[in-house]
Amino acid sequence: MPVQSSLAANSAKHKEDTKQSVDKMALRVWIRMFACTQLVEKRVRKLLRKKYNTTLPRFDVLAQLDSSNGTLSMGDLSQRLMVTTGNVTGLIDLMEQEGLVERHPHPTDRRSTLVQMTALGEQLCSTAMPAHQEWIQEMLKGMTEDELSQLHQLLGKTKAAIAAREEQWEKKRTRAG
């Protein structure tokens, strides 16, 4: 076998091995990210229930309302929570019964309803938010500030790459359909 074709064959094999290695690593990274998310979520759920007698979804609603000055439309809340409006409706029903939020008609859009935190919701949010931050800090205590910064940057890059691919897939789907 000539030397040049042997080099080309080795180069092609190396590229294929590298692609398989990257593909396997991508899956391993996804599994690791998912495992980390589950561990943190499990701990936060347990602490919210134990210390504040509330759930993570209720806390998430209050946090979203807090970040938008206490009021959001049901549609905006649904988008921010990344769940269906049906899921939000059921959750808001329960939170309204507990006195954490109240609904109001939208002043300019009759089809829309606004969700607003009550004083009780604000009280829960103002005490649970700092505790939540402390829990997360405690869970990530084994990492240096530089490591956390690097991880944050890499996860931002990951999120942007996934969002770009999702946009491409959506464009393809729209053109095909």
PDB file of N, CA, C and O in Angstrom, residues 31-75:
ATOM      1  N   ILE A  31     -25.901  13.897  30.431  1.00  0.00           N
ATOM      2  CA  ILE A  31     -26.268  13.071  31.586  1.00  0.00           C
ATOM      3  C   ILE A  31     -25.771  13.711  32.879  1.00  0.00           C
ATOM      4  O   ILE A  31     -26.484  13.761  33.884  1.00  0.00           O
ATOM      5  N   ARG A  32     -24.555  14.252  32.855  1.00  0.00           N
ATOM      6  CA  ARG A  32     -23.998  14.908  34.043  1.00  0.00           C
ATOM      7  C   ARG A  32     -24.780  16.173  34.393  1.00  0.00           C
ATOM      8  O   ARG A  32     -25.089  16.416  35.564  1.00  0.00           O
ATOM      9  N   MET A  33     -25.128  16.979  33.387  1.00  0.00           N
ATOM     10  CA  MET A  33     -25.912  18.194  33.659  1.00  0.00           C
ATOM     11  C   MET A  33     -27.270  17.829  34.249  1.00  0.00           C
ATOM     12  O   MET A  33     -27.728  18.450  35.209  1.00  0.00           O
ATOM     13  N   PHE A  34     -27.897  16.819  33.687  1.00  0.00           N
ATOM     14  CA  PHE A  34     -29.210  16.378  34.164  1.00  0.00           C
ATOM     15  C   PHE A  34     -29.121  15.871  35.602  1.00  0.00           C
ATOM     16  O   PHE A  34     -29.969  16.203  36.438  1.00  0.00           O
ATOM     17  N   ALA A  35     -28.079  15.104  35.897  1.00  0.00           N
ATOM     18  CA  ALA A  35     -27.897  14.578  37.257  1.00  0.00           C
ATOM     19  C   ALA A  35     -27.701  15.724  38.252  1.00  0.00           C
ATOM     20  O   ALA A  35     -28.287  15.704  39.348  1.00  0.00           O
ATOM     21  N   CYS A  36     -26.912  16.714  37.875  1.00  0.00           N
ATOM     22  CA  CYS A  36     -26.693  17.865  38.760  1.00  0.00           C
ATOM     23  C   CYS A  36     -27.994  18.619  38.999  1.00  0.00           C
ATOM     24  O   CYS A  36     -28.312  18.986  40.135  1.00  0.00           O
ATOM     25  N   THR A  37     -28.751  18.828  37.935  1.00  0.00           N
ATOM     26  CA  THR A  37     -30.029  19.525  38.046  1.00  0.00           C
ATOM     27  C   THR A  37     -30.970  18.766  38.985  1.00  0.00           C
ATOM     28  O   THR A  37     -31.614  19.371  39.852  1.00  0.00           O
ATOM     29  N   GLN A  38     -31.031  17.460  38.816  1.00  0.00           N
ATOM     30  CA  GLN A  38     -31.918  16.663  39.669  1.00  0.00           C
ATOM     31  C   GLN A  38     -31.499  16.723  41.138  1.00  0.00           C
ATOM     32  O   GLN A  38     -32.358  16.816  42.020  1.00  0.00           O
ATOM     33  N   LEU A  39     -30.194  16.661  41.397  1.00  0.00           N
ATOM     34  CA  LEU A  39     -29.722  16.721  42.778  1.00  0.00           C
ATOM     35  C   LEU A  39     -30.072  18.052  43.433  1.00  0.00           C
ATOM     36  O   LEU A  39     -30.563  18.089  44.572  1.00  0.00           O
ATOM     37  N   VAL A  40     -29.818  19.144  42.728  1.00  0.00           N
ATOM     38  CA  VAL A  40     -30.120  20.464  43.274  1.00  0.00           C
ATOM     39  C   VAL A  40     -31.625  20.613  43.466  1.00  0.00           C
ATOM     40  O   VAL A  40     -32.092  21.056  44.520  1.00  0.00           O
ATOM     41  N   GLU A  41     -32.389  20.225  42.454  1.00  0.00           N
ATOM     42  CA  GLU A  41     -33.837  20.362  42.532  1.00  0.00           C
ATOM     43  C   GLU A  41     -34.421  19.551  43.686  1.00  0.00           C
ATOM     44  O   GLU A  41     -35.306  20.025  44.415  1.00  0.00           O
ATOM     45  N   LYS A  42     -33.938  18.338  43.874  1.00  0.00           N
ATOM     46  CA  LYS A  42     -34.427  17.486  44.958  1.00  0.00           C
ATOM     47  C   LYS A  42     -34.195  18.151  46.318  1.00  0.00           C
ATOM     48  O   LYS A  42     -35.083  18.188  47.170  1.00  0.00           O
ATOM     49  N   ARG A  43     -33.012  18.725  46.495  1.00  0.00           N
ATOM     50  CA  ARG A  43     -32.671  19.380  47.767  1.00  0.00           C
ATOM     51  C   ARG A  43     -33.525  20.635  47.976  1.00  0.00           C
ATOM     52  O   ARG A  43     -34.052  20.861  49.070  1.00  0.00           O
ATOM     53  N   VAL A  44     -33.657  21.439  46.932  1.00  0.00           N
ATOM     54  CA  VAL A  44     -34.440  22.673  47.043  1.00  0.00           C
ATOM     55  C   VAL A  44     -35.910  22.351  47.326  1.00  0.00           C
ATOM     56  O   VAL A  44     -36.538  22.991  48.174  1.00  0.00           O
ATOM     57  N   ARG A  45     -36.456  21.349  46.640  1.00  0.00           N
ATOM     58  CA  ARG A  45     -37.852  20.953  46.893  1.00  0.00           C
ATOM     59  C   ARG A  45     -38.055  20.567  48.361  1.00  0.00           C
ATOM     60  O   ARG A  45     -39.022  20.978  49.004  1.00  0.00           O
ATOM     61  N   LYS A  46     -37.113  19.759  48.875  1.00  0.00           N
ATOM     62  CA  LYS A  46     -37.208  19.300  50.262  1.00  0.00           C
ATOM     63  C   LYS A  46     -37.145  20.481  51.236  1.00  0.00           C
ATOM     64  O   LYS A  46     -37.934  20.568  52.177  1.00  0.00           O
ATOM     65  N   LEU A  47     -36.222  21.403  51.009  1.00  0.00           N
ATOM     66  CA  LEU A  47     -36.065  22.545  51.913  1.00  0.00           C
ATOM     67  C   LEU A  47     -37.243  23.516  51.829  1.00  0.00           C
ATOM     68  O   LEU A  47     -37.676  24.050  52.860  1.00  0.00           O
ATOM     69  N   LEU A  48     -37.765  23.747  50.635  1.00  0.00           N
ATOM     70  CA  LEU A  48     -38.925  24.628  50.512  1.00  0.00           C
ATOM     71  C   LEU A  48     -40.127  24.051  51.260  1.00  0.00           C
ATOM     72  O   LEU A  48     -40.863  24.782  51.926  1.00  0.00           O
ATOM     73  N   ARG A  49     -40.317  22.744  51.133  1.00  0.00           N
ATOM     74  CA  ARG A  49     -41.434  22.089  51.810  1.00  0.00           C
ATOM     75  C   ARG A  49     -41.243  22.169  53.326  1.00  0.00           C
ATOM     76  O   ARG A  49     -42.162  22.541  54.067  1.00  0.00           O
ATOM     77  N   LYS A  50     -40.040  21.830  53.785  1.00  0.00           N
ATOM     78  CA  LYS A  50     -39.765  21.769  55.221  1.00  0.00           C
ATOM     79  C   LYS A  50     -39.781  23.154  55.886  1.00  0.00           C
ATOM     80  O   LYS A  50     -40.393  23.339  56.933  1.00  0.00           O
ATOM     81  N   LYS A  51     -39.117  24.132  55.277  1.00  0.00           N
ATOM     82  CA  LYS A  51     -38.937  25.431  55.936  1.00  0.00           C
ATOM     83  C   LYS A  51     -40.053  26.435  55.631  1.00  0.00           C
ATOM     84  O   LYS A  51     -40.295  27.338  56.425  1.00  0.00           O
ATOM     85  N   TYR A  52     -40.710  26.286  54.469  1.00  0.00           N
ATOM     86  CA  TYR A  52     -41.701  27.289  54.064  1.00  0.00           C
ATOM     87  C   TYR A  52     -43.057  26.698  53.698  1.00  0.00           C
ATOM     88  O   TYR A  52     -43.940  27.427  53.245  1.00  0.00           O
ATOM     89  N   ASN A  53     -43.188  25.391  53.857  1.00  0.00           N
ATOM     90  CA  ASN A  53     -44.442  24.703  53.544  1.00  0.00           C
ATOM     91  C   ASN A  53     -44.972  25.094  52.154  1.00  0.00           C
ATOM     92  O   ASN A  53     -46.148  25.398  51.984  1.00  0.00           O
ATOM     93  N   THR A  54     -44.057  25.115  51.197  1.00  0.00           N
ATOM     94  CA  THR A  54     -44.448  25.430  49.829  1.00  0.00           C
ATOM     95  C   THR A  54     -43.726  24.500  48.863  1.00  0.00           C
ATOM     96  O   THR A  54     -42.892  23.694  49.273  1.00  0.00           O
ATOM     97  N   THR A  55     -44.066  24.630  47.601  1.00  0.00           N
ATOM     98  CA  THR A  55     -43.486  23.768  46.573  1.00  0.00           C
ATOM     99  C   THR A  55     -42.576  24.589  45.665  1.00  0.00           C
ATOM    100  O   THR A  55     -42.662  25.825  45.622  1.00  0.00           O
ATOM    101  N   LEU A  56     -41.752  23.897  44.909  1.00  0.00           N
ATOM    102  CA  LEU A  56     -40.875  24.568  43.952  1.00  0.00           C
ATOM    103  C   LEU A  56     -41.675  25.310  42.881  1.00  0.00           C
ATOM    104  O   LEU A  56     -41.348  26.466  42.579  1.00  0.00           O
ATOM    105  N   PRO A  57     -42.726  24.721  42.310  1.00  0.00           N
ATOM    106  CA  PRO A  57     -43.495  25.491  41.323  1.00  0.00           C
ATOM    107  C   PRO A  57     -44.088  26.785  41.901  1.00  0.00           C
ATOM    108  O   PRO A  57     -44.073  27.825  41.248  1.00  0.00           O
ATOM    109  N   ARG A  58     -44.596  26.734  43.128  1.00  0.00           N
ATOM    110  CA  ARG A  58     -45.137  27.955  43.749  1.00  0.00           C
ATOM    111  C   ARG A  58     -44.034  28.986  43.961  1.00  0.00           C
ATOM    112  O   ARG A  58     -44.218  30.174  43.703  1.00  0.00           O
ATOM    113  N   PHE A  59     -42.887  28.507  44.428  1.00  0.00           N
ATOM    114  CA  PHE A  59     -41.743  29.397  44.616  1.00  0.00           C
ATOM    115  C   PHE A  59     -41.324  30.018  43.284  1.00  0.00           C
ATOM    116  O   PHE A  59     -41.039  31.215  43.206  1.00  0.00           O
ATOM    117  N   ASP A  60     -41.296  29.219  42.226  1.00  0.00           N
ATOM    118  CA  ASP A  60     -40.923  29.719  40.899  1.00  0.00           C
ATOM    119  C   ASP A  60     -41.884  30.812  40.427  1.00  0.00           C
ATOM    120  O   ASP A  60     -41.451  31.814  39.854  1.00  0.00           O
ATOM    121  N   VAL A  61     -43.178  30.622  40.660  1.00  0.00           N
ATOM    122  CA  VAL A  61     -44.160  31.650  40.284  1.00  0.00           C
ATOM    123  C   VAL A  61     -43.868  32.937  41.045  1.00  0.00           C
ATOM    124  O   VAL A  61     -43.812  34.022  40.455  1.00  0.00           O
ATOM    125  N   LEU A  62     -43.677  32.831  42.359  1.00  0.00           N
ATOM    126  CA  LEU A  62     -43.411  34.023  43.164  1.00  0.00           C
ATOM    127  C   LEU A  62     -42.121  34.710  42.725  1.00  0.00           C
ATOM    128  O   LEU A  62     -42.055  35.944  42.655  1.00  0.00           O
ATOM    129  N   ALA A  63     -41.095  33.919  42.410  1.00  0.00           N
ATOM    130  CA  ALA A  63     -39.819  34.497  41.960  1.00  0.00           C
ATOM    131  C   ALA A  63     -39.994  35.238  40.640  1.00  0.00           C
ATOM    132  O   ALA A  63     -39.439  36.326  40.451  1.00  0.00           O
ATOM    133  N   GLN A  64     -40.783  34.680  39.729  1.00  0.00           N
ATOM    134  CA  GLN A  64     -41.027  35.353  38.445  1.00  0.00           C
ATOM    135  C   GLN A  64     -41.836  36.629  38.654  1.00  0.00           C
ATOM    136  O   GLN A  64     -41.545  37.664  38.038  1.00  0.00           O
ATOM    137  N   LEU A  65     -42.825  36.574  39.506  1.00  0.00           N
ATOM    138  CA  LEU A  65     -43.610  37.772  39.793  1.00  0.00           C
ATOM    139  C   LEU A  65     -42.734  38.837  40.460  1.00  0.00           C
ATOM    140  O   LEU A  65     -42.821  40.019  40.124  1.00  0.00           O
ATOM    141  N   ASP A  66     -41.888  38.408  41.375  1.00  0.00           N
ATOM    142  CA  ASP A  66     -40.991  39.330  42.073  1.00  0.00           C
ATOM    143  C   ASP A  66     -40.051  40.027  41.093  1.00  0.00           C
ATOM    144  O   ASP A  66     -39.812  41.227  41.210  1.00  0.00           O
ATOM    145  N   SER A  67     -39.546  39.271  40.123  1.00  0.00           N
ATOM    146  CA  SER A  67     -38.599  39.859  39.168  1.00  0.00           C
ATOM    147  C   SER A  67     -39.273  40.810  38.186  1.00  0.00           C
ATOM    148  O   SER A  67     -38.602  41.519  37.445  1.00  0.00           O
ATOM    149  N   SER A  68     -40.592  40.842  38.187  1.00  0.00           N
ATOM    150  CA  SER A  68     -41.318  41.748  37.282  1.00  0.00           C
ATOM    151  C   SER A  68     -42.245  42.673  38.071  1.00  0.00           C
ATOM    152  O   SER A  68     -43.374  42.931  37.657  1.00  0.00           O
ATOM    153  N   ASN A  69     -41.786  43.115  39.207  1.00  0.00           N
ATOM    154  CA  ASN A  69     -42.518  44.060  40.058  1.00  0.00           C
ATOM    155  C   ASN A  69     -43.878  43.548  40.528  1.00  0.00           C
ATOM    156  O   ASN A  69     -44.810  44.312  40.710  1.00  0.00           O
ATOM    157  N   GLY A  70     -44.005  42.227  40.666  1.00  0.00           N
ATOM    158  CA  GLY A  70     -45.183  41.664  41.303  1.00  0.00           C
ATOM    159  C   GLY A  70     -46.340  41.288  40.417  1.00  0.00           C
ATOM    160  O   GLY A  70     -47.293  40.684  40.880  1.00  0.00           O
ATOM    161  N   THR A  71     -46.293  41.649  39.105  1.00  0.00           N
ATOM    162  CA  THR A  71     -47.435  41.367  38.235  1.00  0.00           C
ATOM    163  C   THR A  71     -46.970  40.873  36.872  1.00  0.00           C
ATOM    164  O   THR A  71     -46.039  41.420  36.291  1.00  0.00           O
ATOM    165  N   LEU A  72     -47.635  39.829  36.377  1.00  0.00           N
ATOM    166  CA  LEU A  72     -47.402  39.301  35.026  1.00  0.00           C
ATOM    167  C   LEU A  72     -48.715  38.794  34.463  1.00  0.00           C
ATOM    168  O   LEU A  72     -49.592  38.381  35.221  1.00  0.00           O
ATOM    169  N   SER A  73     -48.816  38.784  33.147  1.00  0.00           N
ATOM    170  CA  SER A  73     -49.981  38.143  32.529  1.00  0.00           C
ATOM    171  C   SER A  73     -49.787  36.632  32.638  1.00  0.00           C
ATOM    172  O   SER A  73     -48.666  36.143  32.796  1.00  0.00           O
ATOM    173  N   MET A  74     -50.873  35.908  32.529  1.00  0.00           N
ATOM    174  CA  MET A  74     -50.804  34.436  32.578  1.00  0.00           C
ATOM    175  C   MET A  74     -49.905  33.923  31.448  1.00  0.00           C
ATOM    176  O   MET A  74     -49.109  33.004  31.651  1.00  0.00           O
ATOM    177  N   GLY A  75     -50.006  34.517  30.265  1.00  0.00           N
ATOM    178  CA  GLY A  75     -49.187  34.103  29.129  1.00  0.00           C
ATOM    179  C   GLY A  75     -47.707  34.338  29.372  1.00  0.00           C
ATOM    180  O   GLY A  75     -46.871  33.474  29.078  1.00  0.00           O
TER     181      GLY A  75
END
